[in-house]
PDB file of C-alpha atoms in Angstrom:
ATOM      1  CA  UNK A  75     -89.891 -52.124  91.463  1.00 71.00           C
ATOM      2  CA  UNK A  76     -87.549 -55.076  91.837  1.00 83.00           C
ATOM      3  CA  UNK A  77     -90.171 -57.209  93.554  1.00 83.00           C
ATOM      4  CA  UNK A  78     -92.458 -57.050  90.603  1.00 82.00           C
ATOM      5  CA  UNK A  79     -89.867 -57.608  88.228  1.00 80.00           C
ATOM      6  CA  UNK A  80     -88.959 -60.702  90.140  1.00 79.00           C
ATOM      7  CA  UNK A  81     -92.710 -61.518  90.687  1.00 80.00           C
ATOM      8  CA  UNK A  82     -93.284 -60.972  87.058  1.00 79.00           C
ATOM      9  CA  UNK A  83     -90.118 -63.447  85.755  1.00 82.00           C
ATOM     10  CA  UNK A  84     -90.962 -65.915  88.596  1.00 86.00           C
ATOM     11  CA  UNK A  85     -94.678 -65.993  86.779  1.00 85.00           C
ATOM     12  CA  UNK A  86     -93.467 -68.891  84.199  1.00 88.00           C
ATOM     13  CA  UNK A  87     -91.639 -70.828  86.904  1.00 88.00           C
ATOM     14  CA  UNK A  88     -94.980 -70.616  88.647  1.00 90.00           C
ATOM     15  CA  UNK A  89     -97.082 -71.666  86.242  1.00 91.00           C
ATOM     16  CA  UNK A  90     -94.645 -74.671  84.676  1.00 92.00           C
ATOM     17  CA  UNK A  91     -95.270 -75.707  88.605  1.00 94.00           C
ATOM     18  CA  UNK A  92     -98.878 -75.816  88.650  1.00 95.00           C
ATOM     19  CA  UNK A  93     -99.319 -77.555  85.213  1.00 94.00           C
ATOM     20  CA  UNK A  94     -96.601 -80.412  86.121  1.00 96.00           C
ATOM     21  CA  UNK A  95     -98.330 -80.936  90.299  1.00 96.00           C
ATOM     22  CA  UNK A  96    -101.560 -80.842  88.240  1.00 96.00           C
ATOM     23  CA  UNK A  97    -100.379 -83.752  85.347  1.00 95.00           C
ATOM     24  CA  UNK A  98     -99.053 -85.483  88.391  1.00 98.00           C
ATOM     25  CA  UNK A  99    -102.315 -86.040  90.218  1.00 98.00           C
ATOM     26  CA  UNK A 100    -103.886 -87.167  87.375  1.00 97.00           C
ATOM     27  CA  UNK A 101    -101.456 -89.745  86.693  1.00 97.00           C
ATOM     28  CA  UNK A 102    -101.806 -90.611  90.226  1.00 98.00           C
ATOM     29  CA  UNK A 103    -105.701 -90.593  89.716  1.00 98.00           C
ATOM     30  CA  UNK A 104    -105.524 -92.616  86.387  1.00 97.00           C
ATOM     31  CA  UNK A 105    -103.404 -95.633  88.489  1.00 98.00           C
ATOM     32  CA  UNK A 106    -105.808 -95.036  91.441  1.00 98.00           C
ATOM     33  CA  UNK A 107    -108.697 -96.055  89.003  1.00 98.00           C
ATOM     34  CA  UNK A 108    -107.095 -98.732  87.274  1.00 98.00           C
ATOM     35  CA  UNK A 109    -106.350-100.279  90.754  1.00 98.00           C
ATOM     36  CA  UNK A 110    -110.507 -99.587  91.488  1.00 99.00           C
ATOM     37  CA  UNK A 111    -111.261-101.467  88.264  1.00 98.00           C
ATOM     38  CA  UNK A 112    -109.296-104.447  89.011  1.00 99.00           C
ATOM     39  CA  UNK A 113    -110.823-104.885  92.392  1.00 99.00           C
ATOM     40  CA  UNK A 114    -114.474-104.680  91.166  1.00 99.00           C
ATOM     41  CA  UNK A 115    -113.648-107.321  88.542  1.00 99.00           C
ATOM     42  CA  UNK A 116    -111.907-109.498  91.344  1.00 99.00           C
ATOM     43  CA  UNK A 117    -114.617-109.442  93.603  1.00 99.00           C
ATOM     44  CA  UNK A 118    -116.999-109.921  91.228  1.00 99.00           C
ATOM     45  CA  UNK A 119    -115.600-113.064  89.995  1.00 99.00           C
ATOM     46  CA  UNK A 120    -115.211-113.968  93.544  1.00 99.00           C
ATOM     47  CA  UNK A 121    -118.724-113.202  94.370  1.00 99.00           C
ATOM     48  CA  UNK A 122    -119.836-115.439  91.242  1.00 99.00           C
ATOM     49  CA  UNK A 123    -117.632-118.207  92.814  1.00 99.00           C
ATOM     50  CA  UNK A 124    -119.289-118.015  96.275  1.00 99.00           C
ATOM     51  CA  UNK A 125    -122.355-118.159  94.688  1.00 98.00           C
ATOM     52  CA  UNK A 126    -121.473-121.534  92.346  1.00 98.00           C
ATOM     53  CA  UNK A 127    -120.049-122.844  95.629  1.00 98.00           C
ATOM     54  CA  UNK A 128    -123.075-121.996  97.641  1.00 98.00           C
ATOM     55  CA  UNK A 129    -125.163-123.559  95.349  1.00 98.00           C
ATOM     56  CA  UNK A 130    -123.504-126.660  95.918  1.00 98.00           C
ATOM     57  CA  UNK A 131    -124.024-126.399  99.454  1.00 98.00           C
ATOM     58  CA  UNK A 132    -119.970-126.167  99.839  1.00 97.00           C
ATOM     59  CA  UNK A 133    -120.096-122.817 101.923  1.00 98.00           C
ATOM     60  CA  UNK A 134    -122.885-120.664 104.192  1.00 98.00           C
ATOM     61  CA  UNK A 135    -124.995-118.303 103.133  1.00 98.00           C
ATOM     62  CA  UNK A 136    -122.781-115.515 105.350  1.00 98.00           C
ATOM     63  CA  UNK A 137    -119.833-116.182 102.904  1.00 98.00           C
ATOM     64  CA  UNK A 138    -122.305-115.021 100.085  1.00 98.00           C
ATOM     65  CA  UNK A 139    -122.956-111.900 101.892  1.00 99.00           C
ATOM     66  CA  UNK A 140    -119.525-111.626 102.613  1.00 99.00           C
ATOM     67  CA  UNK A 141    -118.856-111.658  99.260  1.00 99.00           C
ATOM     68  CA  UNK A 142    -121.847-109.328  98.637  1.00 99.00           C
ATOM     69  CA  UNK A 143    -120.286-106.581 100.937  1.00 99.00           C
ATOM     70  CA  UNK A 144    -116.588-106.639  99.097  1.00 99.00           C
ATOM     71  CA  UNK A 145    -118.566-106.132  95.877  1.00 99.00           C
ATOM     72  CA  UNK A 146    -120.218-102.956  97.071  1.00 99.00           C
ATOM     73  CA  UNK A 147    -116.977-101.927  98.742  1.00 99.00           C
ATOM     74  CA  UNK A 148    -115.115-102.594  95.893  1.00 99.00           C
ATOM     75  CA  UNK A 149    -117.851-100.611  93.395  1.00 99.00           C
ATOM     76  CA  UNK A 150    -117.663 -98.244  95.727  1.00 99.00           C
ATOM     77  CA  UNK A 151    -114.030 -97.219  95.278  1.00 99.00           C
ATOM     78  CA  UNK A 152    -114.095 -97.390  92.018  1.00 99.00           C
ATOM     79  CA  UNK A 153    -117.075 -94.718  91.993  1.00 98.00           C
ATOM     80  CA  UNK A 154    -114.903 -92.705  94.331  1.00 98.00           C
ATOM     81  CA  UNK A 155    -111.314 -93.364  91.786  1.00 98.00           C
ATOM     82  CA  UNK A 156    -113.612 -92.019  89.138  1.00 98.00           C
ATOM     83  CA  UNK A 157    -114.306 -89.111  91.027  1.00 98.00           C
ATOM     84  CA  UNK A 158    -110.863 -88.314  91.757  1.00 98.00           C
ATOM     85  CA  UNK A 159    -110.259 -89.149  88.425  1.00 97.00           C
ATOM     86  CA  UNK A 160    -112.541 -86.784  86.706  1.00 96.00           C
ATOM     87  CA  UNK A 161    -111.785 -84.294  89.373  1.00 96.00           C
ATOM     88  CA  UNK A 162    -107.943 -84.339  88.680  1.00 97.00           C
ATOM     89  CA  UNK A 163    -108.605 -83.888  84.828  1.00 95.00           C
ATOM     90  CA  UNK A 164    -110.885 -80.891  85.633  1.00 95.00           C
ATOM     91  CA  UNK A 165    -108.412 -79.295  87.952  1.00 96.00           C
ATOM     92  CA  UNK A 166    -105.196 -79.953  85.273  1.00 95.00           C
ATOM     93  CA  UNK A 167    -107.495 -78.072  82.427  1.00 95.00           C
ATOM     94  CA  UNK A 168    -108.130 -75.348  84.352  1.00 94.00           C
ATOM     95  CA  UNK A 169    -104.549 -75.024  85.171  1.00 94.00           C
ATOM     96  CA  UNK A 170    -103.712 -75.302  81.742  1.00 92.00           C
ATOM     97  CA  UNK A 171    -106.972 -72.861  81.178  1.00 91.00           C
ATOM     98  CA  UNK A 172    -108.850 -74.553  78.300  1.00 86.00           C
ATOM     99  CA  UNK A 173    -110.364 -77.655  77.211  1.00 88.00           C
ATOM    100  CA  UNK A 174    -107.905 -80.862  76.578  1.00 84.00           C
ATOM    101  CA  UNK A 175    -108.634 -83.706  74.205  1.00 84.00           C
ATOM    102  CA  UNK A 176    -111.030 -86.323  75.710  1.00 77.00           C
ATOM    103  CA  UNK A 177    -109.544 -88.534  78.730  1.00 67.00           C
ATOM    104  CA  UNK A 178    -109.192 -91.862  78.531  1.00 67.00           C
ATOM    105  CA  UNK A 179    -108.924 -94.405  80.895  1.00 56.00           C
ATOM    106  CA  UNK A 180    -105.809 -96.696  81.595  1.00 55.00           C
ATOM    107  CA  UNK A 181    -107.577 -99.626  79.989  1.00 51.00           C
ATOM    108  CA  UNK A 182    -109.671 -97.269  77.393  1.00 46.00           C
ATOM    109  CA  UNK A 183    -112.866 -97.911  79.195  1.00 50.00           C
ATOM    110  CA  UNK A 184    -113.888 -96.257  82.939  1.00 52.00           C
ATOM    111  CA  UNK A 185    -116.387 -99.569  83.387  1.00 50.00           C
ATOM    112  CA  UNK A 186    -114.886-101.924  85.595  1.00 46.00           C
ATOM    113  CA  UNK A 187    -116.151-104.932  84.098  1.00 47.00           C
ATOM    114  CA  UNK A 188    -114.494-103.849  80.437  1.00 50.00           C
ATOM    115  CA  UNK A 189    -111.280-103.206  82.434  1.00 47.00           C
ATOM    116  CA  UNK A 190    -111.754-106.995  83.843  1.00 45.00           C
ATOM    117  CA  UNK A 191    -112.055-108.514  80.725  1.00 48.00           C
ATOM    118  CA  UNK A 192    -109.299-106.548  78.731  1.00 47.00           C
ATOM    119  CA  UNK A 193    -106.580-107.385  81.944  1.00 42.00           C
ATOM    120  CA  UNK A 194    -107.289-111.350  81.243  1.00 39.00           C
TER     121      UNK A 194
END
């Protein structure tokens, strides 16, 4: 009988956990996104500059794709902090076991290019 009294005042405790782990990965989500959306906008400005400089003959084509490839890369993590992102919000409204308000994202957009634009 003791055990589920404990069990059952330990329940809150519990709970409070869960709820504060869960706001804590997305917070750690939300930064991991921002940090995604600052990369894509860097290499894409440094893809545009390859290509002005290639242009002008200053560089070889293999810096282009160079460039090319961090672009991808770069889109590519952001895709991925998304997912995390959207995956962390899921997880903390389910812990919290309803719907929360609409998420935003750290710069109010979740396109990398807005993100870019609204850092300058």
């Amino acid at each position: 009988m003791d055990a589920i009294r404990k069990t059952q005042e330990d329940f809150p405790r519990q709970i409070r956990v869960q709820v504060e782990d869960a706001g804590r990965q997305l917070e750690v989500a939300r930064a991991n996104l921002k940090t995604a959306q600052v990369a894509v906008a860097q290499a894409e400005e440094n893809r545009r500059i390859t290509l002005v400089q290639y242009r002008e003959q200053v560089i070889v084509f293999s810096e282009v794709l160079d460039a090319e490839v961090s672009l991808t890369r770069a889109r590519t993590s952001h895709a991925e902090a998304l997912y995390g992102y959207q995956l962390a919000w899921v997880d903390l409204e389910r812990t919290t076991g309803g719907p929360l308000p609409p998420p935003t994202a750290p710069t109010g957009s979740l396109e990398p290019r807005q993100a870019a634009e609204s850092n300058r």
